[in-house]
Coordinates of C-alpha atoms in Angstrom, one line a residue:
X1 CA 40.2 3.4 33.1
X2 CA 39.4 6.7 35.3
X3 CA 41.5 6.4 38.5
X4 CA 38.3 7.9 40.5
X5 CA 36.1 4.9 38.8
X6 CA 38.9 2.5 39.3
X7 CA 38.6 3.4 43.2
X8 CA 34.9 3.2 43.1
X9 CA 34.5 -0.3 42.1
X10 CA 36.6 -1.8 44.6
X11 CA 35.6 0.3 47.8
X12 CA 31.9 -1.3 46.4
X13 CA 33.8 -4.4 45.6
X14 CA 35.0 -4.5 49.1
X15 CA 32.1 -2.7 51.3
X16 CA 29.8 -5.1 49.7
X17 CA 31.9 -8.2 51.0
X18 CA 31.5 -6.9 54.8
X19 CA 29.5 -9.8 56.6
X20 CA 27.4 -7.5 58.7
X21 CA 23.7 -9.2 59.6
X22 CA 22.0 -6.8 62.3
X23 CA 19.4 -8.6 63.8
X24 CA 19.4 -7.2 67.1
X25 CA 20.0 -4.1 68.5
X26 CA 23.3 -2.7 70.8
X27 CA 21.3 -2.9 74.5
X28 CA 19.7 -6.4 73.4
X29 CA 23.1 -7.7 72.9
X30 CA 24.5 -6.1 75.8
X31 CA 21.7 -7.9 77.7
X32 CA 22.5 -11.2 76.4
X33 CA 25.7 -10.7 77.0
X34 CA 25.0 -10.2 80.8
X35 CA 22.5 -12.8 81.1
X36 CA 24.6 -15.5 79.4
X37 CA 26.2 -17.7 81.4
X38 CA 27.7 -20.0 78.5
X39 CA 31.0 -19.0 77.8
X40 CA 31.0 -20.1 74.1
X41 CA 27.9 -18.9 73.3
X42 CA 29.0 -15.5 75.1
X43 CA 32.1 -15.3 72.6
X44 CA 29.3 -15.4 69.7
X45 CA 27.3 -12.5 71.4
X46 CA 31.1 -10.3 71.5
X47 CA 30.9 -11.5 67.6
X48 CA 27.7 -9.6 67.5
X49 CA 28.1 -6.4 69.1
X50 CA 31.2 -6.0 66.9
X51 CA 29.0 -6.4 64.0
X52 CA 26.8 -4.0 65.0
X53 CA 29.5 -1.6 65.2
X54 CA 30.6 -2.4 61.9
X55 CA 32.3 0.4 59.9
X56 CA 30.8 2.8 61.7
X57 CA 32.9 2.4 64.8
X58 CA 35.4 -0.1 63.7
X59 CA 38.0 0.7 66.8
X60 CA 34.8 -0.5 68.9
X61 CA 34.4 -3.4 66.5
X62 CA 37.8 -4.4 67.1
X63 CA 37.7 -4.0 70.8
X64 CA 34.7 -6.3 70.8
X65 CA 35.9 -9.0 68.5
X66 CA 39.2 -9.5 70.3
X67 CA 37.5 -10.1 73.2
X68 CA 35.0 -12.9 71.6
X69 CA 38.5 -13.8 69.7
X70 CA 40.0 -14.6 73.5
X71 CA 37.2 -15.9 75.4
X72 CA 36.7 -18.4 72.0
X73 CA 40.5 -19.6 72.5
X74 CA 40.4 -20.2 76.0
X75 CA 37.5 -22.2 75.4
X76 CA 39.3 -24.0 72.4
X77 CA 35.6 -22.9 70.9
X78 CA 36.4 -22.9 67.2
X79 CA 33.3 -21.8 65.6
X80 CA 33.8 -18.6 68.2
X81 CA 37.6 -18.3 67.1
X82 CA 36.1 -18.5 63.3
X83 CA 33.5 -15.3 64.2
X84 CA 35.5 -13.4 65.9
X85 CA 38.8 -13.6 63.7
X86 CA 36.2 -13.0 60.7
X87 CA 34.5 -10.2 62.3
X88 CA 38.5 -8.9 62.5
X89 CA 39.1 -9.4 59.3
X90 CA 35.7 -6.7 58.4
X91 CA 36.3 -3.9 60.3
X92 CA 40.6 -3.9 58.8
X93 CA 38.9 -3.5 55.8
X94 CA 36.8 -0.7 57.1
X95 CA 39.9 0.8 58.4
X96 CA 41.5 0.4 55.4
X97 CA 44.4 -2.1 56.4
X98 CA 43.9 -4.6 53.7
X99 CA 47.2 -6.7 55.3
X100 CA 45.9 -7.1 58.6
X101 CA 42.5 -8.4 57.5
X102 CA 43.9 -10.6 55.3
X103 CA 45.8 -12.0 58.1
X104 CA 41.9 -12.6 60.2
X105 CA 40.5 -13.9 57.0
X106 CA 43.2 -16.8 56.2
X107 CA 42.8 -17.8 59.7
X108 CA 39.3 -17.8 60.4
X109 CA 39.5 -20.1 57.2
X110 CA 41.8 -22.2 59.4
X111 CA 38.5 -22.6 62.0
X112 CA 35.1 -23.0 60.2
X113 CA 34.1 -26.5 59.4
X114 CA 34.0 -27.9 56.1
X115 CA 31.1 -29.5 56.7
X116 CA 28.8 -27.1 58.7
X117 CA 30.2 -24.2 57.7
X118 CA 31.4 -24.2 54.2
X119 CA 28.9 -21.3 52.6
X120 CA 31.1 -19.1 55.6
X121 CA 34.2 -20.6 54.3
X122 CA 33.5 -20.2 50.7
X123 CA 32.6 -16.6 51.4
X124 CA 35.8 -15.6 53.3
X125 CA 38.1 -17.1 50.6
X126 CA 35.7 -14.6 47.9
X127 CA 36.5 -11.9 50.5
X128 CA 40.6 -12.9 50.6
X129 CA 39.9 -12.9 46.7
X130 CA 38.4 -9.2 46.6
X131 CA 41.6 -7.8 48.6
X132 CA 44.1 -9.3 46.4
X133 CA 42.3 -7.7 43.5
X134 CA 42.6 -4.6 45.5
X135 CA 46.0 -5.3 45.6
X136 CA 46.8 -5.5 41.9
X137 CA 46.9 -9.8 42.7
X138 CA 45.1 -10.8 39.3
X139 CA 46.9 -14.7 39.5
X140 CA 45.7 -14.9 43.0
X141 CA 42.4 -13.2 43.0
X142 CA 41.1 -15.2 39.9
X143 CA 42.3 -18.4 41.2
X144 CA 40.3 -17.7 44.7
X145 CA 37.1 -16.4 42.9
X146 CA 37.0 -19.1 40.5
X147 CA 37.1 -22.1 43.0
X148 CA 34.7 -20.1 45.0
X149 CA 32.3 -20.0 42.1
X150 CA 32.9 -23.8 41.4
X151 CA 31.8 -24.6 45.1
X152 CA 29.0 -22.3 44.9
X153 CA 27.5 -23.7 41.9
X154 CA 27.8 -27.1 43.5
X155 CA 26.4 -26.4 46.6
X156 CA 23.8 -24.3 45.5
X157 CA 24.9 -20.8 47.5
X158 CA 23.3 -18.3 45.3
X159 CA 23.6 -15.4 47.5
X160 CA 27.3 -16.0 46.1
X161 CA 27.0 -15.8 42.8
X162 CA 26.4 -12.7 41.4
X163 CA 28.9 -11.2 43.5
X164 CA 31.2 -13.7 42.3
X165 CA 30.5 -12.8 38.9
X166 CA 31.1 -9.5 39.3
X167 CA 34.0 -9.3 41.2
X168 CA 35.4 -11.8 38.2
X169 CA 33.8 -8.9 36.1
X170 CA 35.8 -6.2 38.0
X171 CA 39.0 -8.4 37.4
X172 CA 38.5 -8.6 33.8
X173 CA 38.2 -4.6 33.9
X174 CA 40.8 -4.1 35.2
X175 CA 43.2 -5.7 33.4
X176 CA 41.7 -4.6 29.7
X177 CA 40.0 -8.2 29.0
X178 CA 37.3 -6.7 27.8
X179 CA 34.6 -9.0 26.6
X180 CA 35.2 -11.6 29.7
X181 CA 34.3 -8.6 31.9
X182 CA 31.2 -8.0 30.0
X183 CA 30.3 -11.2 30.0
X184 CA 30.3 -11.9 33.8
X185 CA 28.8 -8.4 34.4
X186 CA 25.9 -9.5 32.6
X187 CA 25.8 -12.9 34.9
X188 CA 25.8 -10.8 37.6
X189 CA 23.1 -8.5 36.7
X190 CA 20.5 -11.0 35.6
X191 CA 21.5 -12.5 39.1
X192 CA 21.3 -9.5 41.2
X193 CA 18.1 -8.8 39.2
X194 CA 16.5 -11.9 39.9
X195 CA 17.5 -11.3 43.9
X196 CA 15.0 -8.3 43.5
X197 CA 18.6 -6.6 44.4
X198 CA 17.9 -3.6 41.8
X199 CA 20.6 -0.9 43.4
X200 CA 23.6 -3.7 43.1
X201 CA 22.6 -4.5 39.6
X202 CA 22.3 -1.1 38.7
X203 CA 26.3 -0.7 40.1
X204 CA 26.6 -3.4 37.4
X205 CA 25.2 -1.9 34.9
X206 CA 27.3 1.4 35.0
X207 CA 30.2 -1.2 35.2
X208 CA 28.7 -2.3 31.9
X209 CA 28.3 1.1 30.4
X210 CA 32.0 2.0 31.5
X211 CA 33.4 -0.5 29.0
X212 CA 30.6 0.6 26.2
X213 CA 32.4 4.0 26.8
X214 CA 35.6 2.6 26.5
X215 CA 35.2 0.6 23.5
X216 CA 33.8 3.9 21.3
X217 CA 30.1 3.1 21.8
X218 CA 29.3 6.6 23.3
X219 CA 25.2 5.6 22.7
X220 CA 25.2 2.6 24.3
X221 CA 27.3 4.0 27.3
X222 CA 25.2 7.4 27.8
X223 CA 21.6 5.5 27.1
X224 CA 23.0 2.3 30.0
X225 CA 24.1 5.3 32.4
X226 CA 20.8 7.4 32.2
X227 CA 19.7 3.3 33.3
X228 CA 21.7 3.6 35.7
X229 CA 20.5 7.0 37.1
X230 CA 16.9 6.0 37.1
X231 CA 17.2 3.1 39.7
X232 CA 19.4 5.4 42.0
X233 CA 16.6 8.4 41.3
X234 CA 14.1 5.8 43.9
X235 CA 16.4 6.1 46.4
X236 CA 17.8 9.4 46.5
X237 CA 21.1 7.7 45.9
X238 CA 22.7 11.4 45.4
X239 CA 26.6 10.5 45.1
X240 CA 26.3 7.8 43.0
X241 CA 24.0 9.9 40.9
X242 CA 26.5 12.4 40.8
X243 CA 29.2 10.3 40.1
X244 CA 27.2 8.7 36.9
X245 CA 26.3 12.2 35.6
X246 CA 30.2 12.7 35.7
X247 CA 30.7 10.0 34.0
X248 CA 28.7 11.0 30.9
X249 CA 29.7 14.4 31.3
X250 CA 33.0 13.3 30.1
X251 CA 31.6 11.2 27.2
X252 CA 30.6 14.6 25.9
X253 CA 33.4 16.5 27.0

């Protein structure tokens, strides 16, 4: 597989794991924060602002989180300790220390409830899932993803699912299994579809195309990338555009 494609799926693989809901914006916060006199709600609200800073600023992210991460511990507030160490664990990933975040992850795991929170849980152990891949961990990845698919499909969590299936697809890629990456592509995209998600599905299908390409179906690869290009053409999605006209630029080549 081409290194530079290789890197591309799993920055998406991991980007698109980020838990980053921005429902207010930073002065809002900022005001709650102030007016809240609560101190485990006010750990939620540091939660917050940290997610707003996302990968954008993820130094500020941090500085925010750890202190939602504190106030949460004095209080012995565990759905606080949960957010915050969570919110930890996605800006190390924007930062690109896959270690450290796995370290917030597996202990934010430690803190949301079974019972109230399990959609949270199940999407964290995805999450721990997606870095092992990134980490060449195939036994240990594939083991996460698959009990994470088995929950989902019990408890209904379909947001889950198709990025379940992909990431399993991504696995598959990666190490040369060819037709079980296919197949939970195409899960994924009928999913993603279905979501009205058209831009993830699209990533998809150029996952789908890559292994047309490699398998010597040059047609079926060139006419799924010019797919591809079309969906990203709405948006103005210029770099991925570019990076898919590359990509059949070397089917020619």
């Amino acid at each position: 597989m081409d290194m530079t494609f290789k890197g591309f799926l799993l920055f998406f693989l991991l980007a698109s794991s980020i838990m980053s809901a921005q429902t207010k914006d930073l002065d809002s916060l900022f005001g709650v924060l102030n007016d809240v006199k609560d101190l485990d709600r006010k750990s939620l609200v540091f939660s917050e602002i940290a997610k707003f800073y996302g990968s954008s600023n993820a130094d500020s992210a941090i500085y925010y989180a750890n202190k939602g991460y504190r106030l949460a511990k004095q209080q012995n507030y565990d759905l606080g300790i949960a957010e915050n160490v969570a919110t930890l664990g996605d800006s190390y990933i924007a930062k690109d220390q896959l270690e450290e975040a796995k370290l917030y992850y597996t202990e934010s795991l430690e803190y949301f409830d079974l019972k109230t929170k399990l959609f949270d849980h199940t999407q964290i152990s995805m999450i721990l899932g997606n870095i092992n891949l990134a980490q060449n961990k195939y036994i240990e990845a594939l083991e996460l993803y698959q009990s994470c698919l088995d929950i989902s499909k019990e408890n209904g969590f379909k947001q889950l699912l198709p990025h379940l299936y992909n990431n399993l697809g991504t696995l598959y890629l990666q190490i040369e299994d060819y037709d079980d990456a296919q197949t939970n592509y195409l899960e994924a995209q009928v999913l993603f579809k279905e979501m009205g998600d058209a831009y993830t599905a699209a990533i998809v299908l150029s996952n789908i195309s890559n292994i047309k390409n490699i398998l010597g179906n040059s047609e079926e690869a060139i006419s799924g990338y010019l797919d591809v290009i079309r969906v990203f053409s709405i948006n103005e999605n210029w770099a991925d555009i570019a990076r898919v006209y590359n990509l059949i630029s070397q089917i020619y080549f």
